[in-house]
């Protein structure tokens, strides 16, 4: 519980020192948030977009992300990860930087991909993984099904937004439209993007959620030789463009939240 000072009280009455009173930028994301032109990076890397945004705002960052995460994983993180619970009382804004993975072709069951790591013995795991990696790009050219249908993506995002609003009705929330890619692992197919965008636009309009169009921010970079060679992750210019768009969205969301609070008051 917050006590209004530099020291917070935990549920059991203990003290947690928080001498840095800066708001937290809570980001629930996939690997696009922490991969650069050469691969994955630590959450405190200064050039990934969450840290660029936080530095510009004078905030701290709590980046909760993992490769392959969908909107469903964001919901699980929100409800199950104690790092998220600890960040919400101090958050200045929450960003749902998920949804891109949802719209990618996933002709083989997502559950199959998630369970590959658990196959034993290791030699069998390698055989099954090789088969999956051979089939995935070839079947992806069908364009369907996607990893998570737009209707379900929006349902999970709305569950996240609604849960946060129940705890912090003043807390600004920002969403994102899917990025673009030229990734061979997905057959360079992204026919699921437009249906996802339409569903997200409807949700954004109904719930007044500011959105950042990742595709508009990164398209030039992703189709250049300055992006990650995997064809899906970005180069530094894209991180900078996303950060600029996100800063603008955060400011819009904060002004809207302040206006709503004045009207209620």
Coordinates of C-alpha atoms in Angstrom, one line a residue:
X1 CA 0.0 0.0 0.0
X2 CA 1.2 3.5 -0.7
X3 CA 1.7 5.8 2.3
X4 CA 2.4 9.0 0.3
X5 CA 6.1 9.1 1.1
X6 CA 9.4 7.7 -0.1
X7 CA 8.6 4.5 1.8
X8 CA 5.8 2.1 0.8
X9 CA 4.2 -0.4 3.1
X10 CA 3.9 -4.0 1.9
X11 CA 0.8 -6.1 2.6
X12 CA 2.5 -7.5 5.7
X13 CA 3.4 -4.1 7.1
X14 CA 7.1 -4.2 6.0
X15 CA 8.8 -1.2 4.5
X16 CA 10.0 -0.9 0.9
X17 CA 12.4 2.0 0.3
X18 CA 11.5 3.9 -2.9
X19 CA 13.7 6.9 -2.8
X20 CA 13.3 7.4 -6.5
X21 CA 9.8 8.8 -6.9
X22 CA 9.8 8.9 -10.7
X23 CA 6.7 7.3 -12.3
X24 CA 7.1 3.9 -13.9
X25 CA 6.5 3.2 -17.6
X26 CA 5.1 -0.3 -17.4
X27 CA 5.6 -2.1 -20.8
X28 CA 4.0 -5.5 -21.5
X29 CA 5.6 -6.5 -24.7
X30 CA 7.1 -9.1 -27.1
X31 CA 10.6 -9.3 -28.4
X32 CA 10.3 -6.3 -30.6
X33 CA 10.8 -4.2 -27.4
X34 CA 14.2 -5.6 -26.6
X35 CA 15.8 -6.9 -29.8
X36 CA 18.1 -4.8 -31.8
X37 CA 19.8 -5.2 -35.2
X38 CA 22.0 -8.1 -33.9
X39 CA 19.7 -9.9 -31.4
X40 CA 18.2 -9.8 -28.0
X41 CA 19.4 -7.2 -25.4
X42 CA 19.1 -6.7 -21.7
X43 CA 16.1 -4.7 -20.4
X44 CA 18.3 -1.8 -19.4
X45 CA 20.0 -1.3 -22.8
X46 CA 19.9 2.4 -23.5
X47 CA 18.9 2.2 -27.1
X48 CA 15.7 0.1 -27.0
X49 CA 12.6 2.1 -27.3
X50 CA 11.2 1.6 -23.8
X51 CA 14.3 3.2 -22.3
X52 CA 14.3 6.0 -24.9
X53 CA 10.8 6.8 -23.9
X54 CA 11.5 6.7 -20.1
X55 CA 14.6 8.8 -20.5
X56 CA 12.7 11.5 -22.4
X57 CA 9.9 11.5 -19.8
X58 CA 12.3 11.3 -16.8
X59 CA 10.6 8.1 -15.7
X60 CA 11.7 4.6 -14.8
X61 CA 10.9 1.4 -16.8
X62 CA 9.5 -1.9 -15.9
X63 CA 9.8 -4.0 -19.1
X64 CA 7.9 -7.3 -18.9
X65 CA 8.4 -9.1 -22.2
X66 CA 9.4 -12.3 -23.9
X67 CA 9.9 -13.6 -27.4
X68 CA 6.7 -14.8 -29.0
X69 CA 4.3 -13.2 -26.5
X70 CA 0.8 -12.5 -27.6
X71 CA -2.0 -10.4 -26.0
X72 CA -2.9 -13.6 -24.1
X73 CA 0.6 -13.6 -22.6
X74 CA 0.2 -9.9 -21.6
X75 CA -3.0 -10.9 -19.7
X76 CA -1.1 -13.8 -17.9
X77 CA 1.7 -11.4 -17.0
X78 CA -0.7 -8.8 -15.6
X79 CA -2.5 -11.4 -13.5
X80 CA 0.4 -13.6 -12.5
X81 CA 3.7 -11.6 -12.4
X82 CA 4.5 -9.9 -9.1
X83 CA 6.8 -7.5 -10.9
X84 CA 3.7 -6.1 -12.6
X85 CA 1.7 -6.0 -9.4
X86 CA 4.5 -4.0 -7.8
X87 CA 4.7 -1.6 -10.7
X88 CA 1.0 -0.7 -11.1
X89 CA 0.7 1.5 -8.0
X90 CA 3.7 3.6 -9.3
X91 CA 2.9 3.6 -13.0
X92 CA 2.6 6.8 -15.0
X93 CA 1.3 4.8 -18.0
X94 CA 1.0 1.3 -19.2
X95 CA 1.9 0.2 -22.8
X96 CA 0.4 -2.9 -24.4
X97 CA 3.2 -3.5 -26.9
X98 CA 1.8 -6.9 -27.9
X99 CA -0.5 -8.0 -30.8
X100 CA 2.0 -8.3 -33.6
X101 CA 2.7 -12.0 -32.9
X102 CA -1.1 -12.5 -32.7
X103 CA -1.4 -11.5 -36.4
X104 CA 1.4 -13.7 -37.7
X105 CA 0.5 -17.0 -39.5
X106 CA 0.6 -20.0 -37.2
X107 CA -0.5 -23.0 -39.3
X108 CA 0.9 -25.3 -36.7
X109 CA -0.7 -25.1 -33.2
X110 CA 0.9 -22.4 -31.0
X111 CA 0.8 -24.9 -28.2
X112 CA 3.0 -27.2 -30.2
X113 CA 5.7 -24.5 -30.5
X114 CA 5.4 -23.7 -26.8
X115 CA 5.8 -27.3 -25.8
X116 CA 8.9 -28.2 -27.9
X117 CA 11.3 -27.3 -25.2
X118 CA 9.8 -29.9 -22.9
X119 CA 10.2 -32.9 -25.2
X120 CA 12.6 -35.5 -24.0
X121 CA 15.0 -37.1 -24.7
X122 CA 17.0 -34.2 -26.3
X123 CA 17.6 -36.1 -29.6
X124 CA 13.8 -36.4 -30.1
X125 CA 13.4 -32.7 -29.2
X126 CA 15.9 -31.7 -31.9
X127 CA 14.1 -33.9 -34.5
X128 CA 10.7 -32.5 -33.7
X129 CA 12.1 -28.9 -33.7
X130 CA 13.8 -29.4 -37.0
X131 CA 10.5 -30.7 -38.5
X132 CA 8.6 -27.7 -37.1
X133 CA 11.1 -25.3 -38.5
X134 CA 10.9 -26.9 -41.9
X135 CA 7.1 -26.9 -42.0
X136 CA 6.4 -23.5 -40.4
X137 CA 7.6 -21.2 -43.3
X138 CA 6.1 -23.4 -46.0
X139 CA 2.7 -23.6 -44.4
X140 CA 2.8 -20.0 -43.4
X141 CA 2.3 -19.1 -47.1
X142 CA -1.3 -20.1 -46.5
X143 CA -1.6 -17.0 -44.3
X144 CA -3.9 -18.7 -41.8
X145 CA -4.7 -19.5 -39.1
X146 CA -3.0 -16.7 -37.2
X147 CA -1.5 -17.2 -33.7
X148 CA -4.5 -15.5 -32.1
X149 CA -7.6 -14.4 -33.9
X150 CA -8.4 -10.6 -33.7
X151 CA -11.5 -11.1 -31.6
X152 CA -9.5 -12.9 -28.9
X153 CA -6.6 -10.4 -29.1
X154 CA -9.0 -7.6 -28.3
X155 CA -10.7 -9.6 -25.6
X156 CA -7.4 -10.1 -23.8
X157 CA -6.4 -6.5 -24.2
X158 CA -9.7 -5.3 -22.9
X159 CA -9.4 -7.6 -19.9
X160 CA -6.0 -6.1 -19.2
X161 CA -7.4 -2.5 -19.6
X162 CA -10.5 -3.2 -17.5
X163 CA -8.4 -4.8 -14.7
X164 CA -6.1 -1.8 -14.5
X165 CA -9.0 0.6 -14.6
X166 CA -10.6 -1.2 -11.6
X167 CA -7.4 -0.6 -9.6
X168 CA -6.2 2.7 -11.1
X169 CA -9.0 4.5 -13.1
X170 CA -6.6 7.4 -13.6
X171 CA -3.9 5.3 -15.2
X172 CA -3.3 6.0 -18.9
X173 CA -3.1 3.0 -21.2
X174 CA -1.6 2.9 -24.7
X175 CA -2.0 0.2 -27.3
X176 CA -0.1 -0.6 -30.5
X177 CA -1.0 -1.7 -34.0
X178 CA 1.1 -4.6 -35.4
X179 CA 4.5 -4.0 -37.0
X180 CA 5.4 -5.3 -40.4
X181 CA 8.0 -7.9 -41.4
X182 CA 9.8 -9.6 -44.2
X183 CA 10.6 -12.7 -42.2
X184 CA 11.3 -16.0 -44.1
X185 CA 10.2 -18.0 -41.0
X186 CA 6.7 -16.7 -41.6
X187 CA 6.9 -17.1 -45.4
X188 CA 7.1 -13.3 -45.7
X189 CA 3.3 -13.4 -45.3
X190 CA 1.3 -11.1 -43.0
X191 CA -2.3 -11.3 -44.3
X192 CA -3.5 -11.3 -40.7
X193 CA -2.4 -7.8 -40.1
X194 CA -5.3 -5.9 -41.6
X195 CA -8.0 -7.8 -39.8
X196 CA -6.0 -7.2 -36.6
X197 CA -5.8 -3.5 -37.2
X198 CA -9.5 -3.2 -37.9
X199 CA -10.3 -5.0 -34.6
X200 CA -7.9 -2.9 -32.7
X201 CA -9.2 0.3 -34.2
X202 CA -12.7 -0.5 -33.1
X203 CA -11.5 -1.3 -29.5
X204 CA -9.4 1.9 -29.4
X205 CA -12.4 4.0 -30.5
X206 CA -14.8 2.4 -28.1
X207 CA -12.5 2.5 -25.1
X208 CA -10.6 5.7 -25.9
X209 CA -7.2 4.0 -26.0
X210 CA -4.5 5.9 -27.8
X211 CA -2.6 3.7 -30.3
X212 CA 0.9 3.7 -31.7
X213 CA 1.2 2.4 -35.3
X214 CA 4.3 0.3 -35.1
X215 CA 4.2 -0.4 -38.9
X216 CA 4.3 3.3 -39.7
X217 CA 7.2 3.9 -37.4
X218 CA 9.4 0.9 -38.6
X219 CA 8.4 0.2 -42.2
X220 CA 11.3 2.0 -43.8
X221 CA 13.8 0.5 -41.4
X222 CA 12.5 -3.1 -41.6
X223 CA 12.8 -3.1 -45.4
X224 CA 16.3 -1.7 -45.3
X225 CA 19.7 -3.4 -44.6
X226 CA 19.8 -1.6 -41.2
X227 CA 17.3 -3.9 -39.6
X228 CA 17.9 -7.3 -38.0
X229 CA 18.6 -9.8 -40.7
X230 CA 15.9 -12.1 -39.4
X231 CA 13.4 -9.7 -41.1
X232 CA 11.2 -9.2 -38.1
X233 CA 13.2 -7.3 -35.5
X234 CA 14.3 -3.7 -35.9
X235 CA 17.4 -1.6 -36.2
X236 CA 18.1 1.5 -34.0
X237 CA 16.4 4.0 -36.3
X238 CA 13.1 2.0 -35.8
X239 CA 13.5 2.0 -32.1
X240 CA 13.9 5.8 -32.2
X241 CA 10.9 6.3 -34.4
X242 CA 8.8 4.0 -32.1
X243 CA 10.0 6.0 -29.1
X244 CA 9.0 9.3 -30.6
X245 CA 5.5 8.0 -31.5
X246 CA 5.2 6.5 -28.0
X247 CA 6.2 9.7 -26.2
X248 CA 3.5 11.5 -28.1
X249 CA 0.9 8.9 -27.3
X250 CA 1.8 8.9 -23.6
X251 CA 1.4 12.7 -23.5
X252 CA -2.0 12.4 -25.2
X253 CA -3.1 9.7 -22.8
X254 CA -2.0 11.7 -19.7
X255 CA -3.8 14.8 -20.9
X256 CA -6.9 12.8 -21.5
X257 CA -6.7 11.1 -18.1
X258 CA -6.2 14.5 -16.4
X259 CA -9.2 15.9 -18.2
X260 CA -11.4 13.0 -17.2
X261 CA -10.3 13.3 -13.6
X262 CA -11.2 17.1 -13.6
X263 CA -14.6 16.3 -15.1
X264 CA -15.3 13.6 -12.5
X265 CA -14.1 15.9 -9.7

